[in-house]
Amino acid sequence: MWTVKYKPRSLKEVADQTEAKTRLLKWFEAWKPGSKAALLYGPPGNGKTCTVEALAREKGLDLLETNASDVRSEERIEHFLGRGVRETSLLGTRGKLILIDEIDGLQAQSDRGGVRAIVKIIRESVFPVVLTANDPWDRKLYEIRSLCELIEFKKVPVRDAVKRLAEICQREGVKADPQALKAIAKRNQGDLRGAILDLETLARGRKQITLRDLEILGKREREADIFEALRGVFKSRSALSAKLSVINVDMDPDEVFWWIEQNIVNEYERLEDLAEAYEALAKADLFRSRVIRRQNWRMQAYMMDLMTAGVSQAKREPYRKFTRYQRPERLSFFSKTMAERERLNSLLGRLASRLHCSTRKVKTEFLPYLLYLAQQDERFARRLASALEASKEDLKMLASFYG
Amino acid sequence: MSLEVWAEKYRPKTLDEIINQRHVVARVKVYVEEKNIPHMLFAGPPGTGKTTMALCIARELYGDQWRANVLETNASDERGIDVIRGKIKDFARTIALGGAEYRIVILDEADALTADAQHALRRTMETYSATVRFILICNYSSKIIPPIQSRTAVFRFKALSEDDVREFIQRIVKGEKLKIDEAAVKAVIYLCEGDLRRAANLLQAAAALGDKITEEMIYEVASQARPDDVKRMLENALKGKFKEAREILYKMLVMQGLAGEDVVREIHRQIYALNIPEKAKVELVEAVGECDFRISEGADALIQLEALLARIAASKAKAG
């Protein structure tokens, strides 16, 4: 694989990232036990991990590395890194560099305690620790972030990417149209690893690459892709082309389903069109439930046809307008309100157990009255809050959801 | 601190206090006297005393230690039978306090369990029957699979009469020293539809409005506290305002996490009050029924209800 074969061997070979490299070196030179770790962040494929590997090689250090594909529970991290970071090696005098890759890939569930273990490693390590992340602002990384020096890796500029691609072509003996290389760099949007992967795909079995060859590449930009697919579903007149428009989307059919659901109402205006589109979706949903409940995967084909061709054929005439498609609210709602909902559910659970009934009954039979009472009678509100060991804010939140 | 919710405060504490259900009480008393209860299945409309009966049995069997000997669990809140089984297993392993031979598992809203889950439950009941007795509670016994029914003593709770509800209202009036006129009592009886839980809630909310409870106050509470989201949603759909209707649906199902079945049932209830031709009401009933059926078969409530709303909106557009 060219992404491995042409990995930078030294810091100098890492494309662009001049500022980041300087800061990383400075951090490394100044590091002593108890110092902050370095957190390298930025979009995928722009050289974070390579840079760390190059640094280790240049400084003659052993690289101790773990990444998101390992399960990173507290135990595992401690098992894998714990001894390594605390003991200087008995054999030989080579130092070590610790790399904990892709920390935003920590799973809340399966990597439970992972954050705690990483924090411990950073605090106790007698060797420098480097972490990488795509999104360092993730809430679960709050504690880790405070123990790190943040170093940003920017997207690789098109011209640097082209330069690197051209070098590779030369060494592989491939003749490439500069326009084609530029197009490859552009479509990868600062992801040099992705660009090299594309280049290798195109060059396989040929000695020449032109702009026209690019058509065979699948796209890696998921979002641009789904918007294109939605346009295909909503605007096309042919049932088949509506169906085919989603096949290249790199997304679970279930997720595509919710994208379509969200946007029917943005695209269609006539009430008859809306009714037919939602009926098609409702029928797709029936097949979807058969897939889920009976694990009958053959049913998925019908679900997909109904949600694409079915929704597409619901319109009398395509709408001649530009539609701004939206992300599915339903999917984002759950992730956005996770913390709030956790508190909410715990409140509902306490009420349910005090009232000897289910949370479902609490919602339908009790809450309307209790919230009404709390609104009328300040004393009742206080008693309710204290009986539930809840704060005033908790009650307010309850009212904001159910009032 | 006590919760001070009247539905809970006036929940009967002994079998003798239970409103009506004399046929059940008479037989249950024999079990309790012999200190030997079978597995039981309580079926009947909401707010008629099923959970209360189960709690009273526990109190009479175990006295003050009843809480330690009872596992209350709710099928609509426990996501899968495995959770229930796990809980029951842990519970069954420890012996009953106070020298009792067995402990009690109260499984409320058992009709929320799928047939598969019920079969698993059946095995669980058999495995632990030496140390645990089950009281299953549901609205319709027909939703409980025959093998479970045949292993339980089935008791059907009667819908409560006006006099029964009146008796309960009088208890609260006396206990809280309320002033209430006859018209208001009648309003509570009418609105609560035989559900004592709802009667207590209506009274408590109305009592917060003033010293003397009147009919108007009861209706005020009923209209304020009964969320009219469903009504507004239907009205929007009927005016062809689909987007607005969909937003209300989103609020109920996604934000508030209400059960799809509850929303469908409320729509069904409201159909006859809608301002549409009589024939259209019947057509709507069929559409709602189809929607309910699909949801019960595992389809997504949001999607199915969206389709229903879009259909209502379109039919209005066609009619002009």
XYZ file of C-alpha atoms in Angstrom:
723
model
C 0.000 0.000 0.000
C 1.318 3.369 -1.027
C 0.060 5.010 2.129
C 2.512 2.784 3.999
C 5.256 2.718 1.387
C 5.402 6.513 1.178
C 4.921 7.270 4.804
C 7.221 10.140 5.794
C 10.464 8.805 7.310
C 11.405 12.085 8.935
C 9.661 15.187 10.192
C 10.916 17.066 7.169
C 9.093 14.664 4.852
C 5.730 15.294 6.500
C 3.796 17.453 4.068
C 3.014 20.998 5.253
C 2.167 21.356 9.023
C 5.252 23.550 9.567
C 3.817 25.307 12.583
C 2.529 22.126 14.176
C 5.869 20.372 13.746
C 7.742 23.272 15.332
C 5.400 23.342 18.304
C 5.598 19.586 18.739
C 9.404 19.675 18.736
C 9.463 22.507 21.214
C 7.069 20.647 23.483
C 9.198 17.514 23.189
C 12.468 19.260 24.027
C 10.948 20.911 27.092
C 9.150 17.816 28.342
C 9.949 16.328 31.727
C 7.869 13.971 33.929
C 4.777 15.838 35.158
C 4.599 18.083 32.086
C 1.530 18.285 29.915
C 0.954 15.705 27.196
C 0.597 16.815 23.574
C -2.805 16.478 21.923
C -2.548 16.639 18.134
C -5.892 17.330 16.550
C -7.352 17.917 13.133
C -9.272 16.185 10.327
C -8.276 12.681 9.237
C -5.367 11.930 6.936
C -3.329 15.074 7.451
C -0.324 13.491 9.138
C -0.883 13.435 12.893
C 0.119 9.852 13.473
C 2.905 9.934 10.852
C 4.409 12.946 12.529
C 4.578 11.176 15.862
C 6.122 8.118 14.222
C 8.665 10.305 12.425
C 9.500 12.059 15.682
C 10.157 8.756 17.436
C 12.383 7.601 14.602
C 14.378 10.827 14.506
C 14.914 10.850 18.242
C 15.704 7.132 18.405
C 12.795 6.305 20.713
C 10.636 3.200 20.999
C 7.049 4.044 20.129
C 4.477 2.470 22.423
C 1.184 2.828 20.607
C -2.505 2.052 21.099
C -5.403 3.168 18.917
C -9.167 3.177 18.642
C -9.348 -0.294 17.217
C -8.204 -1.727 20.516
C -10.778 -1.890 23.233
C -9.682 0.784 25.604
C -11.280 0.031 28.868
C -9.508 1.040 32.015
C -8.077 -2.438 32.548
C -6.818 -2.811 29.007
C -5.104 0.550 28.990
C -3.527 -0.108 32.336
C -2.451 -3.566 31.207
C -0.994 -2.360 27.948
C 0.589 0.930 28.882
C 0.684 0.983 32.651
C 4.005 -0.750 33.237
C 5.568 0.721 30.142
C 5.049 4.297 31.178
C 6.226 3.898 34.730
C 9.387 1.851 34.408
C 12.475 2.822 32.581
C 13.678 -0.102 30.545
C 16.266 -2.371 32.165
C 17.712 -3.471 28.873
C 19.234 -0.791 26.760
C 18.923 2.875 27.241
C 16.505 3.803 24.474
C 13.762 6.074 25.696
C 10.119 5.746 24.794
C 7.386 7.835 23.267
C 3.799 6.929 24.174
C 1.119 7.387 21.502
C -2.570 7.061 22.301
C -4.222 7.433 18.917
C -7.763 8.541 18.058
C -8.934 9.225 21.581
C -12.242 10.604 20.358
C -12.989 7.026 19.363
C -13.387 6.088 23.010
C -16.798 4.537 23.441
C -18.858 5.669 26.388
C -19.933 2.107 27.094
C -17.291 -0.378 26.110
C -14.355 1.860 26.977
C -15.739 2.721 30.360
C -13.114 4.181 32.572
C -10.919 4.686 29.529
C -10.744 8.414 30.100
C -9.796 7.885 33.724
C -7.037 5.475 32.757
C -5.632 7.853 30.140
C -5.605 10.677 32.654
C -3.656 8.448 35.009
C -1.152 7.561 32.300
C -0.588 11.229 31.455
C -0.040 12.102 35.102
C 2.274 9.250 35.934
C 4.211 8.624 32.761
C 7.978 8.999 32.936
C 7.997 9.307 29.126
C 6.362 11.916 26.888
C 2.773 11.080 25.917
C 1.186 12.165 22.632
C -2.519 11.811 21.902
C -4.416 12.364 18.664
C -8.045 13.217 17.974
C -10.192 14.491 15.145
C -12.461 16.418 17.439
C -10.767 17.419 20.689
C -13.799 19.435 21.849
C -15.819 16.343 22.564
C -17.306 16.634 26.056
C -15.960 13.348 27.297
C -12.430 14.567 26.597
C -12.757 17.573 28.872
C -10.511 16.241 31.597
C -7.891 14.941 29.180
C -7.869 18.255 27.333
C -6.963 20.149 30.475
C -3.829 18.025 30.819
C -2.632 18.568 27.272
C -0.985 21.101 25.100
C -3.208 21.347 22.038
C -1.478 21.357 18.671
C -3.580 21.811 15.587
C -2.925 19.935 12.349
C -4.587 21.773 9.495
C -5.964 20.333 6.310
C -3.163 19.729 3.842
C -3.354 22.513 1.236
C -4.088 21.366 -2.309
C -0.709 22.446 -3.649
C 1.232 20.509 -0.988
C -0.908 17.462 -1.626
C -0.342 17.736 -5.387
C 3.383 18.026 -4.814
C 3.397 14.845 -2.749
C 1.233 12.987 -5.273
C 3.562 14.066 -8.093
C 6.597 12.770 -6.190
C 4.929 9.427 -5.716
C 3.981 9.236 -9.405
C 7.554 9.925 -10.372
C 8.922 7.203 -8.130
C 6.315 4.731 -9.353
C 6.927 5.644 -12.973
C 3.366 6.788 -13.543
C 2.619 9.641 -15.912
C -0.106 11.800 -14.463
C -1.959 14.764 -15.841
C -1.391 17.634 -13.330
C -5.090 18.475 -13.634
C -5.943 14.954 -12.525
C -3.665 15.222 -9.486
C -5.213 18.524 -8.583
C -8.684 17.021 -8.864
C -7.666 14.122 -6.632
C -6.275 16.523 -4.019
C -9.371 18.695 -4.170
C -11.911 15.973 -3.764
C -10.069 14.719 -0.691
C -10.295 18.109 1.002
C -7.054 18.171 2.908
C -6.934 14.427 3.527
C -3.562 13.431 2.076
C -3.906 9.782 3.070
C -7.202 9.616 1.168
C -5.591 11.289 -1.837
C -2.717 8.784 -1.924
C -5.211 5.941 -1.645
C -7.159 7.340 -4.602
C -3.973 7.748 -6.596
C -3.031 4.131 -6.015
C -6.491 2.957 -7.024
C -6.255 4.913 -10.271
C -2.697 3.900 -11.083
C -3.223 0.195 -10.537
C -2.335 -1.590 -13.743
C -1.700 1.560 -15.728
C 1.135 3.888 -16.454
C -0.918 6.962 -17.167
C -3.625 8.900 -15.337
C -5.937 11.457 -16.911
C -8.772 13.525 -15.586
C -11.313 11.187 -17.148
C -10.074 8.251 -15.083
C -11.335 9.925 -11.933
C -14.893 8.881 -12.697
C -14.237 5.412 -11.398
C -13.490 6.644 -7.903
C -16.112 6.269 -5.250
C -16.601 9.352 -3.233
C -15.423 9.670 0.278
C -17.376 12.770 1.208
C -20.389 11.334 2.892
C -22.441 14.458 3.291
C -21.975 15.850 -0.182
C -22.999 12.391 -1.242
C -26.254 12.160 0.665
C -27.344 15.578 -0.585
C -26.755 14.382 -4.128
C -28.718 11.209 -3.413
C -31.629 13.169 -1.941
C -31.763 15.287 -5.059
C -31.881 12.061 -7.049
C -34.789 10.736 -5.032
C -36.811 13.930 -4.957
C -36.194 15.360 -8.420
C -36.132 12.355 -10.726
C -39.101 11.170 -12.736
C -37.917 7.626 -13.142
C -38.476 5.069 -10.408
C -35.266 3.266 -11.291
C -33.035 6.319 -11.177
C -34.502 7.281 -7.795
C -33.647 3.806 -6.550
C -30.137 3.934 -7.980
C -29.364 7.371 -6.615
C -28.772 6.048 -3.116
C -26.650 3.003 -3.921
C -23.378 4.887 -3.795
C -24.068 6.557 -0.497
C -21.670 5.311 2.118
C -24.332 5.091 4.792
C -26.437 2.511 6.511
C -29.849 2.263 4.727
C -31.462 3.027 8.035
C -29.664 6.353 8.210
C -30.621 7.179 4.622
C -34.199 6.400 5.611
C -34.128 9.164 8.241
C -32.512 11.625 5.838
C -35.392 11.056 3.419
C -37.937 11.288 6.220
C -36.560 14.625 7.329
C -36.607 16.169 3.888
C -39.902 15.101 2.330
C -41.513 18.092 3.956
C -38.753 20.394 2.669
C -39.163 19.235 -0.913
C -42.832 18.482 -1.475
C -45.466 21.168 -1.124
C -48.702 19.775 -2.524
C -50.612 17.984 0.206
C -51.423 15.035 -2.061
C -47.724 14.587 -2.810
C -46.916 14.716 0.879
C -49.573 12.156 1.707
C -48.373 9.717 -0.944
C -44.720 10.216 -0.026
C -45.350 9.530 3.646
C -47.472 6.518 2.807
C -44.598 5.127 0.732
C -42.256 5.773 3.631
C -44.687 4.173 6.062
C -44.727 1.071 3.879
C -40.938 1.096 3.690
C -41.036 1.272 7.472
C -43.120 -1.912 7.613
C -40.410 -3.757 5.727
C -37.806 -2.120 7.924
C -39.517 -3.510 11.002
C -39.545 -6.980 9.411
C -35.808 -6.721 8.933
C -35.341 -5.707 12.542
C -37.800 -8.034 14.221
C -37.228 -11.166 12.215
C -33.675 -10.495 11.069
C -35.069 -11.099 7.622
C -32.496 -9.213 5.589
C -34.107 -10.001 2.274
C -36.810 -7.519 3.243
C -34.308 -4.688 3.193
C -34.422 -4.482 -0.608
C -38.146 -3.651 -0.521
C -37.661 -1.127 2.231
C -35.064 0.647 0.111
C -37.158 0.622 -3.051
C -40.189 2.028 -1.269
C -38.273 4.771 0.484
C -36.577 5.865 -2.763
C -38.695 4.987 -5.810
C -41.878 5.077 -3.728
C -41.214 8.523 -2.307
C -39.985 9.732 -5.699
C -43.138 8.668 -7.521
C -45.370 10.393 -4.970
C -45.058 13.743 -6.725
C -47.223 14.800 -9.672
C -44.392 16.947 -11.111
C -40.833 17.553 -9.946
C -40.537 20.833 -8.057
C -38.390 23.327 -9.906
C -36.594 24.842 -6.978
C -33.437 24.567 -4.973
C -34.122 22.730 -1.756
C -31.862 23.088 1.234
C -31.776 19.604 2.700
C -31.438 19.161 6.445
C -29.795 16.619 8.680
C -32.252 14.259 10.345
C -33.443 15.950 13.513
C -34.441 12.725 15.096
C -30.938 11.317 15.004
C -29.286 14.496 16.238
C -31.900 15.120 18.921
C -30.856 12.092 20.879
C -27.166 12.881 20.847
C -27.680 16.585 21.567
C -29.933 16.083 24.555
C -28.263 13.032 26.037
C -27.242 14.626 29.337
C -30.595 16.336 29.802
C -32.486 13.188 29.023
C -30.448 11.180 31.452
C -31.465 13.536 34.259
C -35.020 13.523 32.973
C -35.245 9.752 32.922
C -33.837 9.492 36.390
C -36.516 11.917 37.625
C -39.246 9.994 35.840
C -37.888 6.780 37.298
C -38.007 8.166 40.842
C -41.579 9.320 40.309
C -42.560 5.957 38.863
C -41.220 4.055 41.807
C -42.888 6.364 44.325
C -46.188 6.088 42.488
C -45.960 2.336 41.862
C -46.387 2.608 38.125
C -44.415 2.793 34.869
C -42.750 5.936 33.554
C -45.210 5.710 30.687
C -48.080 6.124 33.144
C -46.201 8.881 34.931
C -45.999 10.779 31.661
C -49.621 10.365 30.647
C -51.515 10.132 33.939
C -49.551 12.088 36.513
C -47.271 14.685 34.980
C -50.008 16.856 33.475
C -51.600 17.212 36.920
C -48.405 17.447 38.931
C -46.957 20.163 36.716
C -50.246 22.020 36.807
C -50.280 21.778 40.586
C -46.680 22.905 40.868
C -47.506 25.889 38.738
C -50.518 26.835 40.868
C -49.066 26.138 44.249
C -45.505 27.116 45.149
C -45.592 25.034 48.332
C -46.505 21.923 46.399
C -43.669 22.562 43.955
C -41.169 22.773 46.817
C -42.469 19.607 48.453
C -42.429 17.738 45.171
C -38.856 18.781 44.508
C -37.645 17.810 47.949
C -39.515 14.487 47.934
C -37.806 13.627 44.663
C -34.475 15.009 45.817
C -34.648 17.240 42.778
C -33.659 20.848 42.272
C -35.828 23.676 41.057
C -33.979 23.450 37.753
C -34.930 19.796 37.485
C -38.603 20.664 37.807
C -38.206 23.460 35.288
C -36.651 21.047 32.856
C -39.481 18.602 33.436
C -41.937 21.386 32.666
C -40.014 22.395 29.562
C -40.393 18.896 28.174
C -43.897 18.138 29.347
C -45.504 21.488 30.140
C -40.503 13.643 52.724
C -43.773 12.242 51.478
C -44.695 12.951 47.904
C -48.108 14.327 48.904
C -49.764 13.056 45.769
C -53.309 12.140 46.698
C -53.501 9.197 44.349
C -50.736 7.699 46.475
C -51.841 9.087 49.852
C -55.330 7.616 49.477
C -54.223 4.361 47.976
C -55.857 1.692 50.212
C -53.426 0.087 52.656
C -55.499 -2.973 53.587
C -57.666 -5.366 51.622
C -60.737 -4.075 53.479
C -60.166 -0.539 52.227
C -60.158 -1.521 48.574
C -63.040 -0.007 46.652
C -65.387 -2.758 45.432
C -63.676 -5.776 43.701
C -65.336 -7.794 46.453
C -65.157 -11.017 44.450
C -61.369 -10.727 44.302
C -60.905 -9.546 47.880
C -62.954 -12.480 49.251
C -60.727 -15.078 47.612
C -57.472 -13.269 48.213
C -58.276 -13.058 51.923
C -58.402 -16.838 52.115
C -54.956 -17.081 50.530
C -53.553 -14.527 52.915
C -55.019 -16.240 55.966
C -53.454 -19.513 54.870
C -50.254 -17.631 54.163
C -50.121 -19.383 50.844
C -50.730 -17.525 47.634
C -50.594 -18.971 44.120
C -49.174 -17.139 41.103
C -51.845 -14.630 40.166
C -52.913 -12.625 37.151
C -54.875 -9.419 37.693
C -56.615 -8.064 34.605
C -58.855 -5.045 34.321
C -59.243 -1.382 33.357
C -56.795 1.236 34.665
C -57.305 2.732 38.099
C -59.499 -0.057 39.437
C -57.133 -1.335 42.124
C -54.918 -4.021 40.585
C -51.566 -2.706 41.767
C -53.149 -1.688 45.065
C -54.445 -5.212 45.593
C -50.980 -6.629 45.012
C -49.389 -4.159 47.445
C -52.079 -4.882 50.066
C -51.416 -8.602 49.810
C -47.731 -7.950 50.414
C -48.489 -5.770 53.427
C -50.786 -8.323 54.986
C -48.330 -11.152 54.423
C -45.142 -9.455 55.560
C -46.238 -6.553 57.751
C -43.737 -3.749 58.051
C -41.082 -5.668 56.190
C -43.140 -5.926 53.025
C -40.839 -3.723 50.967
C -37.917 -6.072 51.524
C -39.938 -9.021 50.300
C -41.441 -7.498 47.185
C -39.876 -6.836 43.819
C -41.911 -4.344 41.852
C -41.041 -4.294 38.214
C -42.680 -2.849 35.182
C -42.672 -4.494 31.797
C -43.117 -1.221 29.934
C -39.968 0.201 31.547
C -37.712 -2.831 31.479
C -36.411 -3.024 27.984
C -36.156 -6.762 27.647
C -37.055 -9.974 29.322
C -33.378 -10.472 30.103
C -33.414 -7.477 32.418
C -36.467 -8.782 34.178
C -34.998 -12.254 34.409
C -31.757 -10.905 35.818
C -33.580 -8.876 38.438
C -35.829 -11.763 39.367
C -32.915 -14.144 39.608
C -31.011 -11.867 41.982
C -34.152 -11.311 44.003
C -35.052 -14.991 44.217
C -31.616 -15.966 45.485
C -31.983 -14.191 48.812
C -34.440 -15.649 51.265
C -37.527 -13.906 52.527
C -37.293 -11.792 55.659
C -39.453 -12.498 58.668
C -39.627 -16.245 58.152
C -41.864 -16.225 55.077
C -41.417 -19.110 52.671
C -41.469 -17.068 49.519
C -41.242 -13.531 48.240
C -43.433 -11.722 45.753
C -42.646 -10.353 42.306
C -45.181 -7.855 41.052
C -44.883 -7.535 37.281
C -46.963 -4.586 36.204
C -48.114 -3.881 32.638
C -47.290 -7.458 31.723
C -49.216 -7.062 28.475
C -46.295 -4.943 27.254
C -44.230 -8.137 26.926
C -43.997 -9.761 23.504
C -45.102 -13.371 23.152
C -41.454 -14.480 23.069
C -40.692 -12.602 26.246
C -43.735 -14.166 27.882
C -42.511 -17.647 27.028
C -39.199 -16.810 28.629
C -41.076 -15.441 31.622
C -43.007 -18.671 31.898
C -39.774 -20.604 32.330
C -38.566 -18.072 34.864
C -41.789 -18.504 36.827
C -41.276 -22.254 36.911
C -37.612 -22.086 37.833
C -38.182 -19.891 40.864
C -41.641 -20.990 41.934
C -40.286 -22.512 45.165
C -39.102 -19.162 46.481
C -41.060 -16.588 44.530
C -44.728 -15.954 43.745
C -45.665 -13.835 40.775
C -48.476 -11.352 40.549
C -48.861 -10.296 36.928
C -50.899 -7.215 36.172
C -52.386 -6.226 32.821
C -55.338 -4.504 31.223
C -56.382 -7.391 28.996
C -55.783 -10.988 29.989
C -56.131 -11.961 26.328
C -52.701 -10.447 25.752
C -51.157 -12.981 28.111
C -50.229 -16.292 26.504
C -52.335 -19.313 27.544
C -49.438 -21.221 29.201
C -49.018 -18.360 31.669
C -52.740 -18.002 32.206
C -53.003 -21.699 33.016
C -50.304 -21.369 35.671
C -51.936 -18.444 37.425
C -55.140 -17.766 39.276
C -56.800 -15.227 36.982
C -58.787 -12.406 38.537
C -60.800 -9.980 36.488
C -61.186 -6.547 38.039
C -64.524 -4.892 37.378
C -64.951 -1.442 35.929
C -65.981 0.732 38.859
C -69.497 2.135 39.103
C -70.440 5.738 39.827
C -71.139 4.819 43.422
C -67.703 3.256 43.765
C -65.982 6.384 42.474
C -68.188 8.506 44.723
C -67.116 6.502 47.754
C -63.463 7.153 46.906
C -64.073 10.863 46.349
C -65.780 11.063 49.745
C -62.725 9.560 51.422
C -60.495 12.235 49.965
C -62.994 15.015 50.723
C -63.123 13.870 54.323
C -59.397 13.353 54.677
C -58.492 16.723 53.196
C -61.496 18.563 54.688
C -62.473 19.801 51.224
C -65.515 21.830 50.365
C -67.007 20.601 47.132
C -70.446 20.879 45.570
C -72.430 18.027 44.108
C -72.020 19.247 40.544
C -68.245 19.109 40.955
C -68.417 15.549 42.305
C -70.500 14.575 39.289
C -67.964 16.229 36.994
C -65.120 14.198 38.527
C -67.129 10.996 38.194
C -67.880 11.804 34.555
C -64.349 12.810 33.611
C -62.415 10.062 35.355
C -64.159 7.232 33.496
C -63.968 4.889 36.461
C -60.240 5.477 36.971
C -59.635 6.282 40.656
C -56.097 7.464 39.971
C -57.440 10.105 37.640
C -60.202 11.053 40.091
C -57.608 11.753 42.797
C -55.453 13.777 40.399
C -58.397 15.886 39.219
C -59.452 16.635 42.779
C -55.973 17.542 43.946
C -55.308 19.907 41.050
C -58.726 21.549 41.422
C -58.215 22.005 45.161
C -55.200 24.176 44.401
C -57.463 26.661 42.621
C -59.580 27.694 45.588
C -61.261 26.829 48.864
C -64.494 25.530 47.441
C -64.276 23.182 44.516
C -66.813 23.860 41.798
C -67.757 22.153 38.577
C -65.990 24.898 36.593
C -62.751 24.289 38.446
C -62.862 20.589 37.647
C -63.381 21.298 33.964
C -60.705 23.968 34.028
C -58.212 21.470 35.421
C -59.276 18.805 32.970
C -58.754 21.104 30.012
C -55.480 22.584 31.299
C -53.914 19.439 32.590
C -55.001 17.218 29.759
C -52.530 18.207 27.133
C -54.436 19.225 24.057
C -51.479 18.518 21.794
C -53.341 15.763 20.005
C -56.308 17.993 19.388
C -54.172 20.849 18.070
C -52.255 18.425 15.900
C -55.442 17.083 14.320
C -56.866 20.558 13.810
C -53.706 21.664 12.026
C -53.783 18.606 9.798
C -57.433 19.223 8.979
C -56.628 22.780 7.941
C -53.961 21.413 5.605
C -51.171 22.748 7.816
C -49.133 19.591 7.683
C -45.829 21.084 8.780
C -47.321 22.454 11.978
C -49.079 19.174 12.702
C -45.834 17.278 12.169
C -44.010 19.538 14.586
C -46.469 18.739 17.365
C -46.114 15.053 16.606
C -42.332 15.386 16.877
C -42.657 17.104 20.216
C -44.799 14.334 21.642
C -42.974 11.314 20.284
C -39.359 12.432 20.086
C -39.008 15.078 22.766
C -41.423 13.771 25.363
C -40.955 10.146 24.460
C -44.660 9.343 24.688
C -45.665 5.859 23.594
C -47.028 5.705 20.047
C -49.975 3.620 21.227
C -50.998 6.314 23.700
C -51.028 8.953 20.983
C -52.985 6.720 18.592
C -55.532 5.974 21.288
C -55.980 9.666 22.012
C -56.501 10.386 18.291
C -59.109 7.658 18.179
C -60.865 9.189 21.153
C -60.961 12.626 19.555
C -62.279 11.661 16.119
C -65.959 12.090 16.950
C -65.478 15.629 18.208
C -63.815 16.772 14.990
C -65.512 19.200 12.689
C -65.683 16.935 9.631
C -68.514 15.126 7.800
C -69.869 12.059 9.589
C -68.722 9.721 6.838
C -65.213 11.123 7.024
C -65.101 10.177 10.709
C -65.674 6.547 9.852
C -62.990 6.647 7.166
C -60.623 8.179 9.668
C -61.331 5.427 12.161
C -60.227 2.896 9.571
C -57.036 4.837 8.835
C -56.243 5.144 12.539
C -56.888 1.433 12.970
C -54.466 0.576 10.173
C -51.895 2.870 11.731
C -52.352 1.277 15.157
C -52.054 -2.198 13.651
C -48.799 -1.366 11.906
C -47.313 0.090 15.086
C -48.343 -2.977 17.051
C -46.569 -5.080 14.415
C -43.347 -3.232 15.155
C -43.435 -0.333 12.702
C -42.161 3.073 13.820
C -44.861 5.195 15.464
C -43.484 8.495 14.205
C -43.409 7.391 10.586
C -46.837 5.795 10.686
C -48.458 8.764 12.391
C -46.793 11.171 9.962
C -48.370 9.223 7.124
C -51.724 9.413 8.875
C -51.484 13.183 9.355
C -50.418 13.706 5.744
C -53.396 11.658 4.650
C -55.778 13.735 6.762
C -54.286 16.946 5.398
C -54.595 15.734 1.813
C -58.180 14.537 2.181
C -59.146 17.995 3.384
C -57.412 19.547 0.396
C -59.319 17.311 -1.975
C -62.647 18.126 -0.332
C -61.702 21.800 -0.756
